[in-house]
Each structure stands twice: as C-alpha cells, then as structure tokens.
Tab-separated table of C-alpha atoms in Angstrom:
chain	number	residue	atom	x	y	z
B	110	MET	CA	-42.515	10.387	1.496
B	111	SER	CA	-40.253	9.584	-1.436
B	112	PRO	CA	-40.868	6.021	-2.670
B	113	SER	CA	-37.179	5.750	-3.662
B	114	GLN	CA	-35.879	6.632	-0.232
B	115	PRO	CA	-35.589	4.011	2.541
B	116	THR	CA	-36.982	4.839	5.932
B	117	TYR	CA	-34.760	5.926	8.780
B	118	GLN	CA	-33.776	2.637	10.312
B	119	VAL	CA	-31.109	0.883	12.350
B	120	THR	CA	-29.736	-2.107	10.456
B	121	ASP	CA	-27.006	-4.107	12.165
B	122	PRO	CA	-24.355	-4.432	9.420
B	123	ALA	CA	-22.914	-7.535	11.073
B	124	THR	CA	-26.149	-9.467	10.569
B	125	GLY	CA	-28.335	-7.431	8.233
B	126	GLU	CA	-31.078	-7.407	10.863
B	127	VAL	CA	-33.324	-4.346	11.024
B	128	LEU	CA	-33.403	-3.422	14.715
B	129	LYS	CA	-35.455	-0.224	14.769
B	130	THR	CA	-37.311	2.043	12.386
B	131	PHE	CA	-38.235	5.703	12.678
B	132	PRO	CA	-40.957	7.513	10.751
B	133	PHE	CA	-40.191	10.349	8.406
B	134	SER	CA	-40.927	13.815	9.693
B	135	THR	CA	-44.330	15.068	8.647
B	136	ASP	CA	-44.603	18.285	6.663
B	137	ALA	CA	-46.032	19.910	9.779
B	138	GLU	CA	-42.998	18.825	11.774
B	139	ILE	CA	-40.673	20.256	9.136
B	140	GLU	CA	-42.541	23.564	9.249
B	141	ALA	CA	-42.329	23.571	13.038
B	142	ALA	CA	-38.579	22.897	12.892
B	143	VAL	CA	-37.936	25.763	10.466
B	144	ALA	CA	-40.207	28.139	12.343
B	145	GLY	CA	-38.632	27.152	15.643
B	146	ALA	CA	-35.092	27.669	14.316
B	147	ASP	CA	-36.067	31.075	12.939
B	148	THR	CA	-37.714	32.157	16.193
B	149	ALA	CA	-34.835	30.835	18.266
B	150	PHE	CA	-32.349	32.779	16.133
B	151	ASP	CA	-33.859	36.105	17.154
B	152	ALA	CA	-33.140	35.304	20.794
B	153	TRP	CA	-29.961	33.227	20.418
B	154	ARG	CA	-28.119	35.920	18.474
B	155	GLN	CA	-28.790	38.362	21.332
B	156	VAL	CA	-27.183	36.100	23.924
B	157	PRO	CA	-23.631	37.381	24.600
B	158	ILE	CA	-21.137	35.248	22.718
B	159	GLU	CA	-19.365	34.340	25.949
B	160	GLU	CA	-22.607	32.783	27.214
B	161	ARG	CA	-23.157	30.924	23.943
B	162	ALA	CA	-19.586	29.661	24.179
B	163	ALA	CA	-20.173	28.449	27.732
B	164	ILE	CA	-23.160	26.400	26.563
B	165	VAL	CA	-21.105	24.962	23.719
B	166	GLN	CA	-18.443	24.047	26.267
B	167	ARG	CA	-21.086	22.063	28.151
B	168	VAL	CA	-21.902	20.315	24.861
B	169	SER	CA	-18.214	19.442	24.630
B	170	ASP	CA	-18.176	18.053	28.153
B	171	LEU	CA	-21.206	15.863	27.474
B	172	PHE	CA	-19.601	14.388	24.363
B	173	GLY	CA	-16.753	13.301	26.598
B	174	GLU	CA	-19.041	11.906	29.278
B	175	ARG	CA	-21.155	9.988	26.739
B	176	ALA	CA	-18.341	8.831	24.470
B	177	GLN	CA	-18.903	5.154	25.213
B	178	GLU	CA	-22.649	5.403	24.685
B	179	LEU	CA	-22.138	7.142	21.345
B	180	ALA	CA	-19.530	4.555	20.367
B	181	ARG	CA	-21.979	1.730	21.030
B	182	LEU	CA	-24.571	3.431	18.846
B	183	SER	CA	-22.210	3.893	15.912
B	184	GLN	CA	-21.059	0.285	16.289
B	185	GLN	CA	-24.653	-0.896	16.044
B	186	GLU	CA	-25.749	1.487	13.307
B	187	MET	CA	-22.823	1.533	10.874
B	188	GLY	CA	-20.356	-1.084	12.073
B	189	LYS	CA	-17.663	1.199	13.470
B	190	ALA	CA	-15.193	-0.512	15.782
B	191	PHE	CA	-15.940	0.492	19.390
B	192	ASP	CA	-12.539	2.056	20.054
B	193	GLU	CA	-12.773	4.082	16.860
B	194	GLY	CA	-16.269	5.266	17.815
B	195	LYS	CA	-15.039	6.364	21.226
B	196	GLU	CA	-12.128	8.173	19.603
B	197	GLU	CA	-14.556	9.909	17.240
B	198	SER	CA	-16.702	11.147	20.136
B	199	GLU	CA	-13.595	12.444	21.888
B	200	PHE	CA	-12.581	14.284	18.713
B	201	SER	CA	-16.091	15.765	18.597
B	202	GLN	CA	-15.592	16.856	22.194
B	203	ALA	CA	-12.358	18.586	21.177
B	204	ILE	CA	-14.059	20.402	18.294
B	205	PHE	CA	-16.825	21.819	20.477
B	206	GLY	CA	-14.197	22.727	23.056
B	207	TYR	CA	-12.053	24.493	20.466
B	208	TYR	CA	-14.880	26.736	19.287
B	209	ALA	CA	-16.051	27.364	22.837
B	210	THR	CA	-12.574	28.712	23.603
B	211	GLU	CA	-11.603	30.323	20.311
B	212	GLY	CA	-15.023	31.389	19.003
B	213	PRO	CA	-15.265	34.701	20.885
B	214	LYS	CA	-11.835	35.677	19.539
B	215	LEU	CA	-12.697	34.584	16.008
B	216	ALA	CA	-15.871	36.692	16.145
B	217	ALA	CA	-14.103	39.832	17.368
B	218	ASP	CA	-14.278	42.951	15.196
B	219	ARG	CA	-11.214	43.351	12.962
B	220	PRO	CA	-10.052	46.882	12.132
B	221	ILE	CA	-9.232	47.779	8.526
B	222	PRO	CA	-6.501	50.419	8.122
B	223	THR	CA	-7.758	53.251	5.927
B	224	SER	CA	-5.758	55.591	3.737
B	225	SER	CA	-5.540	59.326	4.250
B	226	ASP	CA	-7.858	59.757	1.271
B	227	THR	CA	-10.485	57.395	2.679
B	228	GLY	CA	-10.275	58.535	6.266
B	229	GLY	CA	-12.774	57.432	8.837
B	230	THR	CA	-12.809	54.216	10.863
B	231	ALA	CA	-13.464	50.835	9.280
B	232	MET	CA	-13.762	47.325	10.582
B	233	VAL	CA	-15.175	43.938	9.695
B	234	GLU	CA	-17.842	42.612	12.049
B	235	TYR	CA	-18.579	38.885	12.301
B	236	ARG	CA	-22.310	38.390	12.556
B	237	PRO	CA	-24.598	35.336	12.402
B	238	VAL	CA	-26.910	34.909	9.418
B	239	GLY	CA	-29.791	32.807	10.786
B	240	ALA	CA	-30.950	29.223	10.544
B	241	VAL	CA	-28.704	26.883	8.552
B	242	LEU	CA	-29.318	23.314	7.390
B	243	GLY	CA	-26.749	20.548	7.855
B	244	ILE	CA	-27.028	17.324	5.827
B	245	MET	CA	-24.707	14.807	7.416
B	246	PRO	CA	-23.320	11.378	6.371
B	247	TRP	CA	-23.150	8.083	8.247
B	248	ASN	CA	-19.418	7.377	8.222
B	249	PHE	CA	-18.536	9.716	11.125
B	250	PRO	CA	-21.939	10.271	12.727
B	251	THR	CA	-20.804	12.569	15.585
B	252	TYR	CA	-17.668	14.206	14.167
B	253	GLN	CA	-19.497	15.429	11.073
B	254	ILE	CA	-22.122	17.112	13.248
B	255	ALA	CA	-19.487	18.658	15.494
B	256	ARG	CA	-17.546	20.394	12.773
B	257	PHE	CA	-20.740	21.885	11.317
B	258	ALA	CA	-22.670	22.728	14.473
B	259	ALA	CA	-19.956	23.917	16.853
B	260	PRO	CA	-18.847	27.103	15.043
B	261	ASN	CA	-22.375	28.028	14.014
B	262	LEU	CA	-23.784	27.737	17.528
B	263	VAL	CA	-21.006	29.887	18.973
B	264	LEU	CA	-21.448	32.458	16.215
B	265	GLY	CA	-25.174	32.686	16.939
B	266	ASN	CA	-26.716	30.750	14.066
B	267	THR	CA	-29.330	28.076	14.675
B	268	ILE	CA	-29.140	24.513	13.345
B	269	ILE	CA	-31.544	22.252	11.480
B	270	LEU	CA	-29.846	18.857	11.277
B	271	LYS	CA	-30.779	16.170	8.764
B	272	HIS	CA	-28.666	13.083	9.394
B	273	ALA	CA	-28.156	9.965	7.274
B	274	GLU	CA	-31.060	7.533	7.230
B	275	SER	CA	-28.906	4.758	8.745
B	276	VAL	CA	-27.862	6.530	11.971
B	277	PRO	CA	-31.108	7.835	13.528
B	278	GLN	CA	-30.241	6.810	17.081
B	279	THR	CA	-27.007	8.795	16.961
B	280	ALA	CA	-28.889	11.767	15.532
B	281	LEU	CA	-31.315	11.695	18.451
B	282	ALA	CA	-28.521	11.161	20.999
B	283	VAL	CA	-26.717	14.282	19.776
B	284	GLU	CA	-29.950	16.281	19.857
B	285	GLN	CA	-30.370	15.174	23.472
B	286	ILE	CA	-26.847	16.326	24.289
B	287	MET	CA	-27.727	19.767	22.946
B	288	LYS	CA	-30.847	19.930	25.100
B	289	ASP	CA	-29.037	18.719	28.213
B	290	ALA	CA	-26.263	21.262	27.681
B	291	GLY	CA	-28.727	24.141	27.618
B	292	VAL	CA	-28.972	24.905	23.901
B	293	PRO	CA	-32.347	26.702	23.699
B	294	GLU	CA	-35.343	25.016	22.123
B	295	GLY	CA	-35.258	25.511	18.359
B	296	ALA	CA	-31.592	26.464	18.245
B	297	TYR	CA	-30.683	22.874	17.382
B	298	VAL	CA	-33.323	20.550	15.983
B	299	ASN	CA	-33.048	17.133	14.346
B	300	VAL	CA	-35.368	16.241	11.460
B	301	PHE	CA	-35.922	12.898	9.744
B	302	ALA	CA	-36.575	14.618	6.440
B	303	THR	CA	-37.341	13.084	3.060
B	304	HIS	CA	-35.516	14.233	-0.067
B	305	GLU	CA	-38.466	16.391	-1.039
B	306	GLN	CA	-38.562	17.992	2.394
B	307	ILE	CA	-34.878	18.864	2.086
B	308	GLU	CA	-35.749	21.023	-0.904
B	309	THR	CA	-38.594	22.574	1.084
B	310	ILE	CA	-36.142	23.531	3.831
B	311	ILE	CA	-33.538	24.950	1.457
B	312	ALA	CA	-36.204	26.921	-0.395
B	313	ASP	CA	-37.583	28.485	2.777
B	314	LYS	CA	-36.648	32.160	3.093
B	315	ARG	CA	-36.056	31.678	6.813
B	316	VAL	CA	-33.136	29.324	6.076
B	317	GLN	CA	-29.908	31.059	5.084
B	318	GLY	CA	-27.601	28.262	3.984
B	319	VAL	CA	-26.875	24.555	3.724
B	320	SER	CA	-23.834	22.399	4.400
B	321	LEU	CA	-23.568	18.873	3.020
B	322	THR	CA	-20.988	16.156	3.475
B	323	GLY	CA	-21.661	13.281	1.140
B	324	SER	CA	-21.346	11.943	-2.388
B	325	GLU	CA	-20.744	13.859	-5.601
B	326	ARG	CA	-24.299	13.049	-6.657
B	327	ALA	CA	-25.808	14.423	-3.459
B	328	GLY	CA	-23.526	17.456	-3.645
B	329	ALA	CA	-24.636	18.265	-7.181
B	330	VAL	CA	-28.293	18.109	-6.143
B	331	VAL	CA	-27.805	20.301	-3.082
B	332	ALA	CA	-25.616	22.796	-4.948
B	333	SER	CA	-28.292	23.031	-7.634
B	334	LEU	CA	-30.971	23.717	-5.049
B	335	ALA	CA	-28.782	26.235	-3.247
B	336	GLY	CA	-28.191	28.040	-6.522
B	337	LYS	CA	-31.870	27.917	-7.427
B	338	TYR	CA	-32.870	29.506	-4.133
B	339	LEU	CA	-29.792	31.755	-3.795
B	340	LYS	CA	-28.470	30.162	-0.622
B	341	LYS	CA	-24.886	29.851	0.536
B	342	CYS	CA	-23.670	26.243	0.548
B	343	VAL	CA	-20.630	24.314	1.720
B	344	LEU	CA	-19.869	20.922	0.184
B	345	GLU	CA	-17.443	18.261	1.382
B	346	LEU	CA	-17.686	15.455	-1.136
B	347	GLY	CA	-15.620	12.460	-2.163
B	348	GLY	CA	-11.890	12.034	-2.312
B	349	SER	CA	-9.253	9.824	-3.900
B	350	ASP	CA	-6.285	11.150	-1.995
B	351	PRO	CA	-2.763	10.290	-3.144
B	352	MET	CA	-0.057	9.174	-0.730
B	353	VAL	CA	3.217	9.754	-2.553
B	354	VAL	CA	6.191	7.763	-1.265
B	355	LEU	CA	9.430	9.195	-2.669
B	356	ASP	CA	11.751	7.105	-0.500
B	357	SER	CA	11.905	5.520	2.915
B	358	GLN	CA	14.575	4.523	5.418
B	359	ASP	CA	12.086	2.232	7.175
B	360	VAL	CA	9.674	0.609	4.743
B	361	PRO	CA	7.945	-1.610	7.329
B	362	ALA	CA	7.131	1.385	9.540
B	363	LEU	CA	5.913	3.459	6.603
B	364	ALA	CA	3.770	0.581	5.325
B	365	GLN	CA	2.254	0.263	8.789
B	366	THR	CA	1.381	3.973	8.764
B	367	ALA	CA	-0.137	3.663	5.298
B	368	TRP	CA	-2.111	0.546	6.188
B	369	ASP	CA	-3.460	1.875	9.486
B	370	PHE	CA	-4.787	5.012	7.815
B	371	ARG	CA	-6.215	3.136	4.844
B	372	VAL	CA	-8.225	0.625	6.876
B	373	TYR	CA	-9.315	3.096	9.562
B	374	ASN	CA	-13.121	3.099	9.735
B	375	ASN	CA	-12.913	0.242	7.229
B	376	GLY	CA	-11.615	2.616	4.587
B	377	GLN	CA	-14.863	4.614	4.710
B	378	VAL	CA	-13.062	7.931	5.099
B	379	CYS	CA	-13.248	10.794	2.602
B	380	ASN	CA	-9.577	11.780	2.986
B	381	SER	CA	-8.153	8.282	3.258
B	382	ASN	CA	-4.968	7.455	1.319
B	383	LYS	CA	-6.860	5.693	-1.452
B	384	ARG	CA	-4.018	5.857	-3.999
B	385	MET	CA	-0.520	4.965	-2.784
B	386	ILE	CA	2.001	6.169	-5.370
B	387	VAL	CA	5.372	4.606	-4.653
B	388	MET	CA	8.811	4.990	-6.226
B	389	ASP	CA	10.041	1.868	-8.006
B	390	ASP	CA	12.997	1.255	-5.678
B	391	VAL	CA	10.650	1.057	-2.676
B	392	TYR	CA	7.606	-0.409	-4.392
B	393	ASP	CA	8.181	-4.173	-4.092
B	394	ALA	CA	9.043	-4.073	-0.397
B	395	PHE	CA	6.135	-1.717	0.294
B	396	VAL	CA	3.577	-3.941	-1.457
B	397	ALA	CA	4.965	-7.011	0.285
B	398	GLU	CA	4.527	-5.385	3.686
B	399	LEU	CA	0.927	-4.374	2.931
B	400	THR	CA	0.155	-7.847	1.632
B	401	GLU	CA	1.369	-9.471	4.836
B	402	LYS	CA	-0.798	-7.135	6.888
B	403	ALA	CA	-3.848	-7.971	4.805
B	404	LYS	CA	-3.183	-11.707	5.079
B	405	ALA	CA	-2.815	-11.445	8.851
B	406	ILE	CA	-6.347	-10.110	9.350
B	407	ASP	CA	-8.925	-12.509	10.718
B	408	ALA	CA	-11.785	-11.729	8.339
B	409	SER	CA	-14.348	-13.309	10.649
B	410	ALA	CA	-13.357	-10.983	13.504
B	411	HIS	CA	-12.920	-7.847	11.396
B	412	ALA	CA	-15.630	-5.197	11.757
B	413	PRO	CA	-18.236	-5.079	8.981
B	414	MET	CA	-18.639	-2.223	6.570
B	415	SER	CA	-21.568	0.136	7.004
B	416	SER	CA	-24.030	-1.891	4.924
B	417	ARG	CA	-24.295	-4.889	2.648
B	418	ARG	CA	-24.606	-2.556	-0.326
B	419	ALA	CA	-21.372	-0.769	0.633
B	420	ALA	CA	-19.542	-4.093	0.799
B	421	GLU	CA	-20.981	-5.201	-2.526
B	422	SER	CA	-20.016	-1.919	-4.177
B	423	ILE	CA	-16.351	-2.079	-3.193
B	424	ASN	CA	-16.259	-5.752	-4.199
B	425	GLU	CA	-17.676	-4.899	-7.638
B	426	GLN	CA	-14.995	-2.236	-8.162
B	427	VAL	CA	-12.186	-4.605	-7.200
B	428	GLN	CA	-13.494	-7.519	-9.249
B	429	GLU	CA	-13.938	-5.322	-12.328
B	430	ALA	CA	-10.292	-4.202	-11.999
B	431	VAL	CA	-9.078	-7.789	-11.593
B	432	SER	CA	-11.052	-8.873	-14.652
B	433	LYS	CA	-9.140	-6.274	-16.663
B	434	GLY	CA	-5.699	-7.265	-15.423
B	435	ALA	CA	-5.187	-5.803	-11.943
B	436	THR	CA	-3.592	-8.009	-9.284
B	437	LEU	CA	-5.351	-8.753	-6.008
B	438	HIS	CA	-2.533	-9.697	-3.616
B	439	ALA	CA	-4.629	-10.435	-0.528
B	440	GLY	CA	-8.083	-9.942	0.949
B	441	GLY	CA	-10.973	-8.671	-1.104
B	442	VAL	CA	-13.346	-11.424	-0.009
B	443	LEU	CA	-17.024	-10.509	0.269
B	444	GLY	CA	-18.689	-12.261	3.193
B	445	GLU	CA	-21.933	-14.140	2.906
B	446	GLY	CA	-25.055	-11.992	2.942
B	447	PRO	CA	-26.795	-10.325	4.497
B	448	SER	CA	-23.755	-9.327	6.562
B	449	ALA	CA	-21.547	-6.442	5.387
B	450	HIS	CA	-18.171	-8.104	5.923
B	451	TYR	CA	-15.414	-7.477	3.386
B	452	SER	CA	-11.797	-8.382	4.052
B	453	PRO	CA	-9.223	-5.564	3.631
B	454	ALA	CA	-7.380	-5.887	0.331
B	455	VAL	CA	-4.202	-4.943	-1.526
B	456	LEU	CA	-4.581	-4.168	-5.246
B	457	THR	CA	-1.945	-3.257	-7.844
B	458	GLY	CA	-1.852	-2.855	-11.613
B	459	VAL	CA	-4.816	-0.506	-11.780
B	460	THR	CA	-4.897	1.368	-15.110
B	461	PRO	CA	-7.052	4.113	-16.656
B	462	GLU	CA	-9.120	1.462	-18.435
B	463	MET	CA	-10.526	0.378	-15.071
B	464	ALA	CA	-13.269	2.110	-13.094
B	465	ALA	CA	-11.116	1.797	-9.954
B	466	PHE	CA	-8.637	4.248	-11.486
B	467	HIS	CA	-11.235	7.006	-11.705
B	468	GLU	CA	-13.750	6.243	-8.956
B	469	GLU	CA	-13.471	6.683	-5.220
B	470	LEU	CA	-12.875	3.337	-3.489
B	471	PHE	CA	-14.857	3.857	-0.301
B	472	GLY	CA	-13.723	0.753	1.519
B	473	PRO	CA	-10.628	-1.054	2.870
B	474	VAL	CA	-8.656	-1.454	-0.354
B	475	ALA	CA	-5.039	-0.312	-0.582
B	476	VAL	CA	-4.322	0.496	-4.231
B	477	VAL	CA	-0.599	0.848	-4.956
B	478	TYR	CA	0.915	2.391	-8.104
B	479	LYS	CA	4.566	2.194	-9.182
B	480	VAL	CA	6.331	5.307	-10.535
B	481	SER	CA	9.933	6.022	-11.516
B	482	SER	CA	10.256	9.802	-11.188
B	483	GLU	CA	8.986	12.739	-9.187
B	484	ASP	CA	7.282	14.175	-12.269
B	485	GLU	CA	5.455	10.900	-12.878
B	486	ALA	CA	4.390	10.769	-9.240
B	487	VAL	CA	2.971	14.288	-9.332
B	488	GLN	CA	1.215	13.709	-12.653
B	489	LEU	CA	-0.444	10.545	-11.340
B	490	ALA	CA	-1.329	12.159	-8.010
B	491	ASN	CA	-3.178	14.934	-9.828
B	492	ALA	CA	-4.809	12.652	-12.447
B	493	THR	CA	-8.142	12.587	-10.655
B	494	ARG	CA	-11.329	14.603	-10.664
B	495	PHE	CA	-11.085	14.764	-6.871
B	496	GLY	CA	-9.033	17.218	-4.848
B	497	LEU	CA	-9.602	16.671	-1.151
B	498	GLY	CA	-6.231	15.882	0.427
B	499	GLY	CA	-2.914	14.244	-0.221
B	500	SER	CA	0.435	13.465	1.356
B	501	VAL	CA	4.100	13.129	0.453
B	502	PHE	CA	6.660	11.037	2.327
B	503	SER	CA	10.437	11.301	2.158
B	504	ALA	CA	13.439	11.242	4.460
B	505	ASP	CA	14.404	14.482	2.705
B	506	VAL	CA	11.828	16.840	4.238
B	507	ASP	CA	12.635	19.705	1.875
B	508	LYS	CA	12.036	17.435	-1.128
B	509	ALA	CA	8.754	16.229	0.323
B	510	LYS	CA	7.656	19.808	1.015
B	511	ARG	CA	8.485	20.813	-2.554
B	512	ILE	CA	6.476	17.958	-4.063
B	513	ALA	CA	3.585	18.450	-1.641
B	514	ARG	CA	3.141	22.004	-2.912
B	515	LEU	CA	2.465	20.587	-6.382
B	516	LEU	CA	-0.593	18.575	-5.356
B	517	ASP	CA	-3.974	19.852	-6.567
B	518	SER	CA	-5.849	19.494	-3.307
B	519	GLY	CA	-7.511	21.367	-0.489
B	520	MET	CA	-5.177	19.797	2.066
B	521	THR	CA	-1.593	18.677	1.597
B	522	ASN	CA	0.566	16.938	4.169
B	523	VAL	CA	4.236	16.094	4.590
B	524	ASN	CA	5.332	12.856	6.292
B	525	THR	CA	1.872	12.195	7.702
B	526	PRO	CA	-1.220	10.889	5.893
B	527	ALA	CA	-3.325	13.759	7.224
B	528	GLY	CA	-3.012	16.655	9.622
B	529	GLU	CA	-6.197	16.425	11.680
B	530	ALA	CA	-7.171	18.603	14.629
B	531	ALA	CA	-9.989	20.923	15.622
B	532	GLU	CA	-7.908	23.961	14.666
B	533	LEU	CA	-6.881	22.664	11.191
B	534	PRO	CA	-9.234	23.554	8.290
B	535	PHE	CA	-10.755	20.656	6.320
B	536	GLY	CA	-12.038	20.818	2.755
B	537	GLY	CA	-11.235	20.247	-0.889
B	538	THR	CA	-11.167	21.514	-4.431
B	539	LYS	CA	-12.271	20.230	-7.842
B	540	ARG	CA	-15.096	17.679	-7.443
B	541	SER	CA	-14.331	17.194	-3.774
B	542	GLY	CA	-16.410	20.288	-3.074
B	543	PHE	CA	-15.824	23.781	-1.770
B	544	GLY	CA	-15.807	25.653	1.489
B	545	ARG	CA	-13.997	24.752	4.681
B	546	GLU	CA	-14.847	23.294	8.063
B	547	LEU	CA	-12.855	23.351	11.303
B	548	GLY	CA	-10.292	25.904	12.385
B	549	PRO	CA	-10.654	29.642	11.815
B	550	LEU	CA	-11.881	29.134	8.239
B	551	GLY	CA	-14.739	26.936	9.435
B	552	PHE	CA	-15.991	29.804	11.551
B	553	ASP	CA	-16.344	32.087	8.527
B	554	GLU	CA	-18.557	30.048	6.203
B	555	PHE	CA	-22.044	30.965	7.476
B	556	CYS	CA	-21.054	34.363	8.725
B	557	ASN	CA	-21.989	37.885	7.652
B	558	LYS	CA	-18.598	39.545	7.467
B	559	ARG	CA	-20.105	42.987	7.608
B	560	LEU	CA	-18.233	46.173	6.847
B	561	TYR	CA	-18.761	48.801	9.555
B	562	TYR	CA	-17.502	52.227	8.472
B	563	VAL	CA	-17.727	55.536	10.280
B	564	ALA	CA	-16.757	58.648	8.362
B	565	ASP	CA	-14.651	61.404	9.918
C-alpha cells in the first residue's frame, strides 16, 4: 500500500468524523479482478447485444428504485444535498436507459459506399475490445460511473472500476446493483486499488484501455501510463468554464440561473460556470443580484463541501486573491474545523496576477469579470488553459450563437449554462482532457471500429 495514499474511508464532511474504513485490495484480489474481467469478456461479448441491453435496462431500473438509498450514501460520504443526490441517481438511471435503448442501433454495421475502382462491399463493424479500467471521482459518485460503464457494458466490454477513496460505500452499492441486475460475474468488478496497483492494472495485457475523470495531475499520470503501455485512454479533467453575458432583459432571472448553476453540488462541478464574464452595462446589477443571493444563505444550514481539505483549498484561493486586491462581496467564510463548511461567495476584481485567475476554483465561488466589448469577452473567455465547456447569453440569439462558436471548448451552449442529457456528448479540449462520454460519441471510445471488406 502506498504510504502517501489515505485508506478508503467514509468521513462525514459535516463533522469530520471517520465512520467506516475499508482495506485496500490485495495484489491477489487485483489479479483476480483482472483475470475475472478477461474471462468474463470472452462470454459477455458472445451474448447477443439485445440481451446485454436488456440487462443494462435492469441496471437502469435499479438506479431508479434505489435513488434515495444512493442519495443518502453520497450525502454521508461527500456532503451532497439529498435532493441533488437523488437527482444524480435519476440521471444515472437515464444514462443506462439511453444506452439500453440506443446501444444496439449505435453498434449496427455501417456500410461504406465504394467507388467503381474499389468495388466490393465495405462496412464498419462496432466491436468490443475487452476489459477496460475506469478511475472515477467523488463529486458525482453514481453519474460518473454511469457514463463510463453503460456504453461499455452494452457494447460487450467488461469493467474494472476504481472509485475515489472517499466514496467506498457508493462504489459497493453500484457493484451490488450490477449483480442484482444480472451482469455476469467478472463483467463489472469494483476494486479498492492503491496507486501502484492502478499501474499494475493498466500495464496488464488483458486490459485494453483506461478512462479517468479527475484532476490535471491525475490525468497526466494516467495518460503517461497509458502511453507507456500503449493503451487507449479517455480523460475528463478540470474546467474553468466561461459564462459570457452580452446583455439581458431580465437581470434578476439571469443572475438566478447563474447562481443556481454555480453553487450546484457546492460548486464542485467540472463544467460549472466558474468565470462569469459580463458586459459593463449589465455588470453592476448582475453582481448586486449575486451578492444578495450569497448574503441570504444560512451558512449553518448550507451543505458542507466534500472534505475539510476541499474547503480549505477554496478558501486559500479566495484569500490570496483578496490579499492582492480582489473584492469579496459576500460569503467566503470557512467554518470551524474539522467540518467542511464554506459559505458560497461572490468575488470580483480578479486579475492575472492572482492564482484564482489561472486555477480552477472547485467550490461555491462566483467570480465575475467586467468587459466592454464582444472581442474582450471572447479573449477573456479563451484566456485559460482549460477547455471543457462554456456558455453565451443574449436576448439576440443569433449574436449569442455567433459568439459561442468562438469559444475554445469541447462544449458550447447558448442561453443555458450547460446542455446536459444522456444523449449529449460530454468532454473537453486543451488541458481539460480528450475523448468524449455520453451520447453516440461516448459509445465509440473503447470500440474496435473494424473495417469489413469483401472483394467482388
């Protein structure tokens, strides 16, 4: 076991109390998991895709039936508000349901027209590749699994799942759902792996790829290992998404939309609107509305962040910005330890000399920038090493659409902070990672798109 890695444990972020601990997987258990996934693949890939889809549909149904149970676990493990946890489980249900319905069509052979010179018959076949490793984060403990596991199980791949160390009960609950739904033994297996064991899994010739959602640092390590061992990888990393406000006919309503998205899951969302870039004629009213919303929050009743360290980190970023001249309009109060409470904040005056300008603020802090032209707004929106998502708001839809097309991001949205549904692809560019999850594109990542050609 790595001495630098904490054990898998349940720590109540509201109190800091360690409620349960779970031992790391032994090397023998890791070997058994890889061997089991490899053996299961040989049989699972032979099951007709309609039957695999039917099992995945049962997984979907169970996520719906157990939504409240899963919500209670995420509330205990990482501080998620109960209603948000229930909503997350229902979204997970929708994702499994989407691939159960659409997967057989997405996996259908696709003919390729051939020229008279080429002749013959050609098509692309969609075939599974084998066992794949998923390394999942704590912030959406069921949704992250769903978008990785659902398409791969329908396609015929098998899953080795390594979840975050702070959500072990959720990891086990999802594994139980798979078993209860009829996913064969070995086709989905949870492991409480150490960092060293992750490399062992990626290096194993029986494992064909790895998907990670997490930090830039973790993504760089996994990408390096994937390159070293010549494995396909998908990375969904951090984000510092811009929300560009060009104008508004209803500033209070728009501020409410911005605020609700920014503080959802306590701001611990990769594609949250972390940088609000607002035209000068709307700016003052917009900031005033956000400030009132922050002041109205009862900090003692607000849900905690995922951990004390998470709360301390966001507080350090805000305080460093304030020390260099930024203005904290409301909130931004770190609760007494060992709890993970941090009151949602509104921050302006952030400049390139501050770490908050460049770093991802993974917490409930609404940072607002003032701009005076469309060109300035676009330049600021793209002045980041991240490229996950972004949005543009305007009463003039054509103008918003034009500006949205100028954002350097994997996802761009008009008059909504984010388009989110099982059928809509999710992923970024630049240092936000590469590859896509969800929708048709999510089905293709760990897929052998094989050419099948028959000569005349």
